[in-house]
Backbone as JSON Lines, residues from 0, in Angstrom:
{"i":0,"aa":"X","n":[-78.41,-7.33,-63.4],"ca":[-79.23,-7.09,-64.29],"c":[-80.64,-7.45,-64.6]}
{"i":1,"aa":"X","n":[-80.64,-6.47,-66.03],"ca":[-82.55,-6.44,-66.11],"c":[-82.93,-7.31,-66.67]}
{"i":2,"aa":"X","n":[-82.1,-8.03,-67.47],"ca":[-82.63,-9.62,-68.81],"c":[-82.65,-10.37,-67.77]}
{"i":3,"aa":"X","n":[-83.13,-11.51,-68.42],"ca":[-82.63,-12.75,-67.89],"c":[-81.72,-13.56,-68.96]}
{"i":4,"aa":"X","n":[-80.35,-13.7,-68.99],"ca":[-79.89,-14.79,-69.94],"c":[-79.28,-15.97,-69.61]}
{"i":5,"aa":"X","n":[-79.92,-16.56,-70.91],"ca":[-79.48,-17.99,-70.89],"c":[-78.09,-18.33,-71.03]}
{"i":6,"aa":"X","n":[-77.06,-18.98,-69.62],"ca":[-75.72,-19.25,-70.0],"c":[-75.54,-20.11,-69.17]}
{"i":7,"aa":"X","n":[-75.56,-21.91,-70.39],"ca":[-74.61,-22.87,-69.51],"c":[-73.17,-23.01,-69.37]}
{"i":8,"aa":"X","n":[-72.65,-23.24,-68.42],"ca":[-71.49,-23.8,-68.34],"c":[-70.42,-24.33,-69.66]}
{"i":9,"aa":"X","n":[-70.76,-25.11,-70.25],"ca":[-70.32,-25.41,-71.36],"c":[-70.75,-24.65,-72.42]}
{"i":10,"aa":"X","n":[-71.14,-23.76,-72.64],"ca":[-70.95,-22.62,-73.41],"c":[-70.28,-21.48,-73.47]}
{"i":11,"aa":"X","n":[-69.34,-21.29,-72.58],"ca":[-68.11,-20.97,-72.17],"c":[-66.72,-21.51,-72.35]}
{"i":12,"aa":"X","n":[-65.97,-21.12,-73.18],"ca":[-64.55,-22.15,-73.97],"c":[-63.77,-21.0,-74.02]}
{"i":13,"aa":"X","n":[-62.48,-21.54,-74.14],"ca":[-61.41,-20.86,-74.71],"c":[-60.99,-21.65,-76.03]}
{"i":14,"aa":"X","n":[-60.44,-20.62,-76.64],"ca":[-60.06,-21.16,-78.38],"c":[-58.9,-20.63,-78.73]}
{"i":15,"aa":"X","n":[-57.84,-21.24,-79.5],"ca":[-56.88,-20.63,-79.96],"c":[-57.6,-19.96,-81.27]}
{"i":16,"aa":"X","n":[-58.02,-19.13,-82.08],"ca":[-58.33,-18.82,-83.15],"c":[-58.0,-17.55,-84.08]}
{"i":17,"aa":"X","n":[-57.55,-17.67,-85.23],"ca":[-56.94,-16.53,-85.66],"c":[-57.65,-15.47,-86.06]}
{"i":18,"aa":"X","n":[-58.91,-15.45,-86.88],"ca":[-59.86,-14.87,-87.7],"c":[-61.27,-14.25,-87.8]}
{"i":19,"aa":"X","n":[-61.87,-13.42,-87.29],"ca":[-63.09,-13.39,-87.26],"c":[-64.15,-14.56,-87.72]}
{"i":20,"aa":"X","n":[-64.05,-14.99,-88.93],"ca":[-64.87,-15.46,-89.02],"c":[-64.72,-16.67,-88.75]}
{"i":21,"aa":"X","n":[-64.01,-17.0,-87.68],"ca":[-63.29,-17.99,-87.33],"c":[-64.02,-18.28,-86.02]}
{"i":22,"aa":"X","n":[-64.21,-17.14,-85.38],"ca":[-64.88,-16.66,-84.03],"c":[-66.38,-16.85,-83.83]}
{"i":23,"aa":"X","n":[-66.72,-16.48,-84.96],"ca":[-68.59,-16.61,-85.43],"c":[-68.85,-18.03,-85.56]}
{"i":24,"aa":"X","n":[-68.03,-18.53,-86.33],"ca":[-68.36,-20.32,-86.62],"c":[-68.13,-21.26,-85.34]}
{"i":25,"aa":"X","n":[-66.62,-20.84,-84.7],"ca":[-67.0,-21.48,-83.21],"c":[-68.38,-21.41,-82.04]}
{"i":26,"aa":"X","n":[-68.94,-19.61,-82.25],"ca":[-69.6,-19.33,-81.23],"c":[-71.22,-19.68,-82.22]}
{"i":27,"aa":"X","n":[-71.22,-20.26,-82.94],"ca":[-72.52,-21.0,-83.7],"c":[-72.42,-22.73,-83.5]}
{"i":28,"aa":"X","n":[-71.31,-23.13,-83.27],"ca":[-70.67,-24.98,-83.0],"c":[-70.87,-24.31,-81.54]}
{"i":29,"aa":"X","n":[-70.62,-23.78,-80.45],"ca":[-70.87,-23.73,-79.01],"c":[-72.76,-23.3,-78.68]}
{"i":30,"aa":"X","n":[-73.22,-22.55,-79.64],"ca":[-74.93,-22.6,-79.85],"c":[-75.19,-24.44,-79.72]}
{"i":31,"aa":"X","n":[-74.74,-24.47,-81.17],"ca":[-75.92,-26.5,-81.89],"c":[-75.34,-26.98,-80.4]}
{"i":32,"aa":"X","n":[-73.64,-26.94,-80.16],"ca":[-73.96,-28.58,-78.96],"c":[-73.96,-28.26,-77.73]}
{"i":33,"aa":"X","n":[-74.42,-26.8,-77.31],"ca":[-75.1,-26.93,-76.38],"c":[-76.42,-26.66,-75.84]}
{"i":34,"aa":"X","n":[-77.27,-25.92,-76.65],"ca":[-78.31,-25.6,-76.77],"c":[-79.31,-26.34,-78.16]}
{"i":35,"aa":"X","n":[-78.53,-27.26,-78.58],"ca":[-79.83,-27.69,-79.62],"c":[-80.29,-27.04,-81.0]}
{"i":36,"aa":"X","n":[-78.95,-25.51,-80.62],"ca":[-79.16,-25.07,-82.04],"c":[-79.13,-25.18,-83.8]}
{"i":37,"aa":"X","n":[-79.36,-24.75,-84.16],"ca":[-78.86,-25.66,-86.45],"c":[-77.66,-24.23,-86.18]}
{"i":38,"aa":"X","n":[-76.56,-25.11,-86.38],"ca":[-74.69,-24.41,-86.29],"c":[-75.16,-23.44,-87.6]}
{"i":39,"aa":"X","n":[-75.76,-23.49,-88.65],"ca":[-75.61,-22.93,-89.72],"c":[-76.75,-21.87,-89.46]}
{"i":40,"aa":"X","n":[-77.45,-22.43,-89.5],"ca":[-78.88,-21.35,-88.96],"c":[-78.0,-19.71,-88.3]}
{"i":41,"aa":"X","n":[-77.16,-20.25,-87.22],"ca":[-76.38,-19.42,-86.59],"c":[-75.45,-18.7,-87.03]}
{"i":42,"aa":"X","n":[-74.25,-19.29,-88.22],"ca":[-73.59,-18.58,-88.55],"c":[-74.39,-17.69,-89.59]}
{"i":43,"aa":"X","n":[-75.39,-18.09,-90.08],"ca":[-75.79,-17.34,-91.25],"c":[-76.45,-15.81,-90.54]}
{"i":44,"aa":"X","n":[-76.97,-16.42,-89.06],"ca":[-77.7,-14.8,-88.46],"c":[-76.37,-13.67,-87.63]}
{"i":45,"aa":"X","n":[-75.02,-14.51,-87.53],"ca":[-74.38,-13.9,-87.08],"c":[-73.88,-13.05,-88.34]}
{"i":46,"aa":"X","n":[-73.13,-14.09,-89.25],"ca":[-72.78,-13.2,-90.32],"c":[-73.28,-12.06,-91.37]}
{"i":47,"aa":"X","n":[-74.66,-12.23,-90.99],"ca":[-75.68,-11.26,-91.54],"c":[-75.98,-9.89,-91.02]}
{"i":48,"aa":"X","n":[-75.48,-9.86,-89.97],"ca":[-75.66,-8.72,-88.95],"c":[-74.64,-8.35,-88.6]}
{"i":49,"aa":"X","n":[-73.03,-9.16,-88.87],"ca":[-71.77,-8.68,-89.42],"c":[-71.72,-7.78,-90.64]}
{"i":50,"aa":"X","n":[-72.08,-8.01,-91.48],"ca":[-72.35,-7.56,-92.73],"c":[-72.78,-6.09,-92.22]}
{"i":51,"aa":"X","n":[-73.93,-5.96,-91.31],"ca":[-74.34,-4.86,-91.17],"c":[-73.29,-3.06,-90.64]}
{"i":52,"aa":"X","n":[-71.95,-3.98,-90.21],"ca":[-71.67,-3.4,-89.37],"c":[-70.2,-4.51,-88.02]}
{"i":53,"aa":"X","n":[-69.51,-3.71,-87.96],"ca":[-68.7,-4.54,-86.96],"c":[-68.91,-4.56,-85.36]}
{"i":54,"aa":"X","n":[-69.44,-5.82,-84.74],"ca":[-70.17,-5.85,-82.99],"c":[-68.91,-6.12,-82.65]}
{"i":55,"aa":"X","n":[-67.71,-5.67,-83.06],"ca":[-66.59,-4.9,-82.12],"c":[-66.82,-4.23,-81.08]}
{"i":56,"aa":"X","n":[-67.01,-4.43,-80.05],"ca":[-67.52,-3.49,-78.91],"c":[-66.39,-2.29,-78.67]}
{"i":57,"aa":"X","n":[-65.35,-3.08,-78.67],"ca":[-63.93,-2.14,-78.28],"c":[-63.25,-2.45,-77.08]}
{"i":58,"aa":"X","n":[-62.24,-2.13,-76.93],"ca":[-61.73,-2.68,-75.42],"c":[-61.49,-4.29,-75.58]}
{"i":59,"aa":"X","n":[-61.76,-5.03,-76.18],"ca":[-61.0,-6.23,-77.01],"c":[-61.99,-7.12,-76.74]}
{"i":60,"aa":"X","n":[-63.56,-6.67,-76.22],"ca":[-64.47,-6.95,-76.8],"c":[-65.16,-7.27,-78.15]}
{"i":61,"aa":"X","n":[-66.13,-8.16,-78.4],"ca":[-66.99,-7.81,-79.53],"c":[-67.84,-9.12,-79.09]}
{"i":62,"aa":"X","n":[-69.53,-8.7,-79.34],"ca":[-70.34,-9.53,-79.06],"c":[-71.38,-9.57,-80.19]}
{"i":63,"aa":"X","n":[-70.76,-10.44,-81.29],"ca":[-71.72,-10.92,-82.54],"c":[-73.16,-11.11,-81.7]}
{"i":64,"aa":"X","n":[-74.4,-11.27,-82.73],"ca":[-75.48,-11.65,-81.97],"c":[-76.47,-11.31,-83.32]}
{"i":65,"aa":"X","n":[-77.45,-12.1,-83.21],"ca":[-78.41,-12.45,-84.03],"c":[-80.1,-12.5,-83.14]}
{"i":66,"aa":"X","n":[-81.03,-12.81,-84.33],"ca":[-82.07,-13.07,-83.93],"c":[-82.27,-13.97,-84.64]}
{"i":67,"aa":"X","n":[-83.44,-15.57,-83.49],"ca":[-83.53,-16.54,-84.48],"c":[-85.33,-16.92,-84.06]}
{"i":68,"aa":"X","n":[-85.72,-17.61,-84.73],"ca":[-86.93,-17.89,-84.09],"c":[-87.16,-19.15,-83.41]}
{"i":69,"aa":"X","n":[-85.72,-19.88,-82.85],"ca":[-85.73,-21.3,-82.59],"c":[-85.43,-20.94,-80.76]}
{"i":70,"aa":"X","n":[-85.14,-19.78,-80.2],"ca":[-85.15,-19.56,-79.23],"c":[-86.42,-18.54,-78.84]}
{"i":71,"aa":"X","n":[-86.47,-18.79,-77.11],"ca":[-87.31,-18.41,-76.29],"c":[-86.81,-17.26,-75.78]}
{"i":72,"aa":"X","n":[-85.33,-16.97,-74.73],"ca":[-84.84,-16.16,-74.11],"c":[-83.8,-16.08,-74.87]}
{"i":73,"aa":"X","n":[-83.41,-14.59,-74.75],"ca":[-81.55,-14.0,-74.79],"c":[-80.98,-15.71,-74.33]}
{"i":74,"aa":"X","n":[-79.89,-16.13,-75.27],"ca":[-79.0,-17.06,-74.99],"c":[-77.29,-16.69,-75.7]}
{"i":75,"aa":"X","n":[-76.53,-16.84,-74.66],"ca":[-74.89,-16.83,-74.83],"c":[-74.03,-17.98,-74.89]}
{"i":76,"aa":"X","n":[-73.35,-17.36,-75.88],"ca":[-71.88,-18.45,-75.36],"c":[-70.76,-17.39,-75.28]}
{"i":77,"aa":"X","n":[-69.8,-18.18,-75.04],"ca":[-68.62,-16.94,-74.47],"c":[-67.02,-18.03,-74.92]}
{"i":78,"aa":"X","n":[-66.78,-16.88,-75.92],"ca":[-64.84,-17.21,-76.18],"c":[-64.44,-16.29,-75.63]}
{"i":79,"aa":"X","n":[-63.06,-17.3,-74.54],"ca":[-62.36,-16.18,-74.5],"c":[-61.02,-17.17,-75.01]}
{"i":80,"aa":"X","n":[-60.12,-15.9,-76.21],"ca":[-59.48,-16.24,-77.22],"c":[-57.75,-16.34,-76.05]}
{"i":81,"aa":"X","n":[-57.07,-17.02,-76.49],"ca":[-55.43,-17.28,-76.32],"c":[-54.61,-16.23,-77.01]}
{"i":82,"aa":"X","n":[-54.94,-15.57,-78.11],"ca":[-54.31,-14.52,-78.69],"c":[-55.53,-13.48,-78.87]}
{"i":83,"aa":"X","n":[-55.52,-12.59,-79.42],"ca":[-55.98,-11.62,-79.67],"c":[-56.54,-11.55,-81.18]}
{"i":84,"aa":"X","n":[-57.59,-11.63,-81.76],"ca":[-57.67,-10.84,-83.21],"c":[-58.28,-10.4,-83.63]}
{"i":85,"aa":"X","n":[-57.89,-9.74,-84.75],"ca":[-58.3,-8.19,-85.51],"c":[-60.19,-8.75,-85.55]}
{"i":86,"aa":"X","n":[-60.8,-7.89,-85.15],"ca":[-62.26,-7.83,-85.16],"c":[-62.49,-6.58,-85.85]}
{"i":87,"aa":"X","n":[-62.34,-5.53,-86.19],"ca":[-62.64,-4.5,-86.73],"c":[-63.24,-3.68,-86.48]}
{"i":88,"aa":"X","n":[-63.19,-3.45,-84.57],"ca":[-63.96,-2.86,-83.7],"c":[-63.25,-1.36,-84.07]}
{"i":89,"aa":"X","n":[-64.76,-0.09,-83.65],"ca":[-64.32,1.12,-83.77],"c":[-62.69,1.66,-83.29]}
{"i":90,"aa":"X","n":[-62.44,0.72,-82.15],"ca":[-61.09,1.88,-81.34],"c":[-59.97,0.75,-82.25]}
{"i":91,"aa":"X","n":[-60.5,-0.33,-82.8],"ca":[-59.03,-1.22,-83.29],"c":[-58.1,-1.69,-82.87]}
{"i":92,"aa":"X","n":[-58.67,-1.97,-81.18],"ca":[-57.73,-3.11,-80.5],"c":[-58.59,-4.46,-80.32]}
{"i":93,"aa":"X","n":[-57.7,-5.31,-80.98],"ca":[-57.89,-7.17,-81.12],"c":[-58.42,-7.16,-79.94]}
{"i":94,"aa":"X","n":[-59.95,-8.37,-80.64],"ca":[-60.59,-9.45,-79.56],"c":[-59.98,-10.6,-78.21]}
{"i":95,"aa":"X","n":[-60.35,-10.31,-77.75],"ca":[-59.54,-11.17,-76.55],"c":[-60.98,-11.81,-76.06]}
{"i":96,"aa":"X","n":[-62.37,-11.75,-76.05],"ca":[-63.18,-11.97,-75.61],"c":[-64.24,-11.95,-76.22]}
{"i":97,"aa":"X","n":[-65.41,-13.2,-76.49],"ca":[-66.72,-13.1,-77.94],"c":[-67.81,-13.1,-77.04]}
{"i":98,"aa":"X","n":[-68.65,-12.52,-76.8],"ca":[-69.78,-12.95,-76.34],"c":[-70.77,-13.41,-77.28]}
{"i":99,"aa":"X","n":[-71.3,-14.22,-77.95],"ca":[-72.02,-13.85,-78.98],"c":[-73.84,-14.79,-78.3]}
{"i":100,"aa":"X","n":[-74.52,-13.96,-78.7],"ca":[-76.15,-13.57,-78.19],"c":[-76.89,-13.88,-79.4]}
{"i":101,"aa":"X","n":[-77.66,-14.94,-78.72],"ca":[-79.46,-15.39,-79.94],"c":[-79.92,-15.08,-79.31]}
{"i":102,"aa":"X","n":[-81.38,-14.22,-79.74],"ca":[-82.54,-13.87,-79.01],"c":[-83.59,-14.14,-79.84]}
{"i":103,"aa":"X","n":[-84.96,-14.34,-78.96],"ca":[-85.98,-15.06,-79.84],"c":[-86.08,-13.81,-81.01]}
{"i":104,"aa":"X","n":[-86.24,-14.16,-82.44],"ca":[-87.24,-13.09,-83.39],"c":[-87.16,-11.83,-83.06]}
{"i":105,"aa":"X","n":[-88.87,-12.38,-82.64],"ca":[-89.45,-10.89,-81.51],"c":[-89.15,-10.27,-80.49]}
{"i":106,"aa":"X","n":[-87.98,-10.24,-80.2],"ca":[-87.5,-9.76,-78.66],"c":[-86.95,-8.36,-79.24]}
{"i":107,"aa":"X","n":[-87.61,-7.28,-79.45],"ca":[-86.15,-5.99,-79.83],"c":[-86.02,-5.77,-78.73]}
{"i":108,"aa":"X","n":[-87.03,-5.36,-77.79],"ca":[-86.28,-4.59,-76.28],"c":[-85.26,-5.44,-75.28]}
{"i":109,"aa":"X","n":[-86.39,-6.9,-75.33],"ca":[-85.66,-7.98,-74.63],"c":[-83.51,-7.9,-74.98]}
{"i":110,"aa":"X","n":[-84.0,-8.16,-76.48],"ca":[-82.95,-8.65,-77.4],"c":[-81.91,-6.92,-76.98]}
{"i":111,"aa":"X","n":[-82.3,-5.85,-77.15],"ca":[-81.58,-4.55,-76.61],"c":[-81.01,-4.48,-75.29]}
{"i":112,"aa":"X","n":[-81.22,-4.77,-73.79],"ca":[-81.14,-4.67,-73.13],"c":[-80.4,-6.07,-72.84]}
{"i":113,"aa":"X","n":[-80.44,-7.27,-73.52],"ca":[-79.89,-8.51,-72.99],"c":[-78.26,-7.26,-74.0]}
{"i":114,"aa":"X","n":[-77.92,-6.86,-74.67],"ca":[-76.61,-6.69,-75.68],"c":[-76.2,-5.3,-74.52]}
{"i":115,"aa":"X","n":[-77.37,-4.29,-73.72],"ca":[-76.93,-3.05,-72.73],"c":[-76.44,-4.42,-71.94]}
{"i":116,"aa":"X","n":[-76.51,-4.65,-71.0],"ca":[-76.48,-5.63,-69.99],"c":[-74.55,-6.17,-70.0]}
{"i":117,"aa":"X","n":[-74.59,-7.09,-71.53],"ca":[-73.23,-7.52,-71.72],"c":[-72.43,-6.28,-71.57]}
{"i":118,"aa":"X","n":[-72.76,-5.1,-72.4],"ca":[-72.0,-3.92,-72.56],"c":[-71.41,-3.13,-71.11]}
{"i":119,"aa":"X","n":[-72.74,-3.44,-70.14],"ca":[-72.62,-2.83,-68.83],"c":[-71.2,-3.37,-68.0]}
{"i":120,"aa":"X","n":[-71.44,-4.8,-68.16],"ca":[-70.76,-5.46,-67.55],"c":[-68.83,-5.36,-68.46]}
{"i":121,"aa":"X","n":[-69.03,-4.81,-69.76],"ca":[-67.78,-5.08,-69.72],"c":[-67.27,-3.77,-69.93]}
{"i":122,"aa":"X","n":[-67.71,-2.67,-69.37],"ca":[-66.99,-1.31,-69.02],"c":[-66.41,-1.34,-67.45]}
{"i":123,"aa":"X","n":[-66.85,-3.17,-66.32],"ca":[-65.86,-2.73,-65.44],"c":[-64.65,-3.27,-65.84]}
{"i":124,"aa":"X","n":[-63.87,-2.1,-65.48],"ca":[-62.36,-2.51,-65.25],"c":[-61.81,-3.89,-64.37]}
{"i":125,"aa":"X","n":[-62.73,-4.09,-63.31],"ca":[-62.62,-5.34,-62.51],"c":[-62.56,-6.57,-62.92]}
{"i":126,"aa":"X","n":[-64.33,-6.12,-63.74],"ca":[-64.3,-7.24,-64.29],"c":[-63.35,-7.44,-65.52]}
{"i":127,"aa":"X","n":[-63.03,-6.62,-66.4],"ca":[-62.12,-6.83,-67.86],"c":[-60.99,-7.09,-66.88]}
{"i":128,"aa":"X","n":[-60.54,-7.06,-66.32],"ca":[-59.39,-7.71,-65.82],"c":[-59.07,-8.94,-65.25]}
{"i":129,"aa":"X","n":[-60.48,-9.2,-64.45],"ca":[-60.84,-10.73,-64.26],"c":[-60.55,-11.76,-64.94]}
{"i":130,"aa":"X","n":[-61.68,-11.22,-66.38],"ca":[-61.67,-12.17,-67.29],"c":[-60.16,-12.04,-68.39]}
{"i":131,"aa":"X","n":[-59.25,-11.47,-67.96],"ca":[-58.6,-11.57,-69.13],"c":[-57.21,-12.35,-68.22]}
{"i":132,"aa":"X","n":[-57.23,-12.15,-66.97],"ca":[-56.26,-13.01,-66.09],"c":[-57.38,-14.53,-65.9]}
{"i":133,"aa":"X","n":[-58.27,-14.38,-66.11],"ca":[-58.89,-16.32,-65.65],"c":[-58.52,-17.19,-66.86]}
{"i":134,"aa":"X","n":[-57.77,-18.74,-65.93],"ca":[-57.1,-19.14,-66.42],"c":[-57.52,-20.58,-67.81]}
{"i":135,"aa":"X","n":[-59.31,-20.64,-67.29],"ca":[-60.24,-21.32,-67.88],"c":[-61.4,-21.27,-68.59]}
{"i":136,"aa":"X","n":[-61.91,-21.93,-69.07],"ca":[-63.21,-21.34,-69.45],"c":[-64.47,-21.5,-67.82]}
{"i":137,"aa":"X","n":[-64.09,-23.03,-67.04],"ca":[-64.42,-22.41,-66.1],"c":[-64.46,-21.58,-64.95]}
{"i":138,"aa":"X","n":[-62.79,-20.99,-64.75],"ca":[-62.79,-19.59,-64.5],"c":[-63.87,-18.39,-64.93]}
{"i":139,"aa":"X","n":[-63.85,-17.97,-66.12],"ca":[-65.52,-17.54,-67.07],"c":[-66.17,-17.5,-66.71]}
{"i":140,"aa":"X","n":[-67.02,-18.64,-66.91],"ca":[-68.34,-19.0,-66.26],"c":[-68.5,-18.6,-64.76]}
{"i":141,"aa":"X","n":[-67.34,-18.55,-64.41],"ca":[-67.61,-18.23,-62.46],"c":[-67.89,-17.28,-62.51]}
{"i":142,"aa":"X","n":[-67.12,-16.13,-63.08],"ca":[-66.73,-14.83,-63.07],"c":[-68.59,-13.96,-63.3]}
{"i":143,"aa":"X","n":[-68.57,-14.86,-64.48],"ca":[-69.83,-13.8,-65.2],"c":[-71.21,-14.4,-64.42]}
{"i":144,"aa":"X","n":[-71.02,-15.79,-64.12],"ca":[-72.45,-15.95,-63.67],"c":[-72.54,-15.61,-62.12]}
{"i":145,"aa":"X","n":[-71.59,-15.29,-61.34],"ca":[-71.36,-14.39,-60.64],"c":[-71.58,-13.08,-60.05]}
{"i":146,"aa":"X","n":[-70.86,-12.57,-61.55],"ca":[-71.87,-11.22,-61.54],"c":[-73.13,-10.88,-61.84]}
{"i":147,"aa":"X","n":[-73.77,-11.89,-62.64],"ca":[-74.95,-11.36,-63.43],"c":[-76.11,-11.6,-61.68]}
{"i":148,"aa":"X","n":[-75.29,-12.7,-60.75],"ca":[-76.45,-13.37,-59.94],"c":[-76.58,-11.92,-58.54]}
{"i":149,"aa":"X","n":[-75.05,-11.44,-59.29],"ca":[-75.58,-10.1,-57.9],"c":[-75.74,-9.24,-58.49]}
{"i":150,"aa":"X","n":[-75.99,-8.74,-59.97],"ca":[-76.94,-7.76,-60.74],"c":[-78.04,-8.39,-60.44]}
{"i":151,"aa":"X","n":[-78.7,-9.49,-60.46],"ca":[-80.1,-9.9,-60.3],"c":[-80.4,-9.72,-58.7]}
{"i":152,"aa":"X","n":[-79.77,-9.42,-57.82],"ca":[-80.26,-9.91,-56.66],"c":[-80.3,-8.24,-56.62]}
{"i":153,"aa":"X","n":[-79.48,-7.46,-57.19],"ca":[-79.59,-6.2,-56.69],"c":[-80.84,-5.36,-56.4]}
């Protein structure tokens, strides 16, 4: 991976969620509890970005993201959903995994590189299959960190 993304095990969760707004709220809560960010600030940032257009990436993946002055590098929270949720993605496929990304306010290129790294990862058929079969948050975290470490080592 060409950018250092902060991902802690506690920032990966599974959840039974029924609508897009709840995904954004749960991601905001994860950013608050794990990284000490203000949940309301994160939620506001995610909602403002979402108002510009859906961050539904396609293929069952969403990448809600925003920039805040309270982080020093791209920071990630991940939700694996127990049931698919409509996220208004261009391909109309409901979301089963959401990657929340909060980057520094002035991190233009770094933010784009982080989004691109997540995007590349989610185009990998093997990774998509493994994530969909992962039984819990610990397995999702292991898959993601192993993949990120392999890319960093390359």
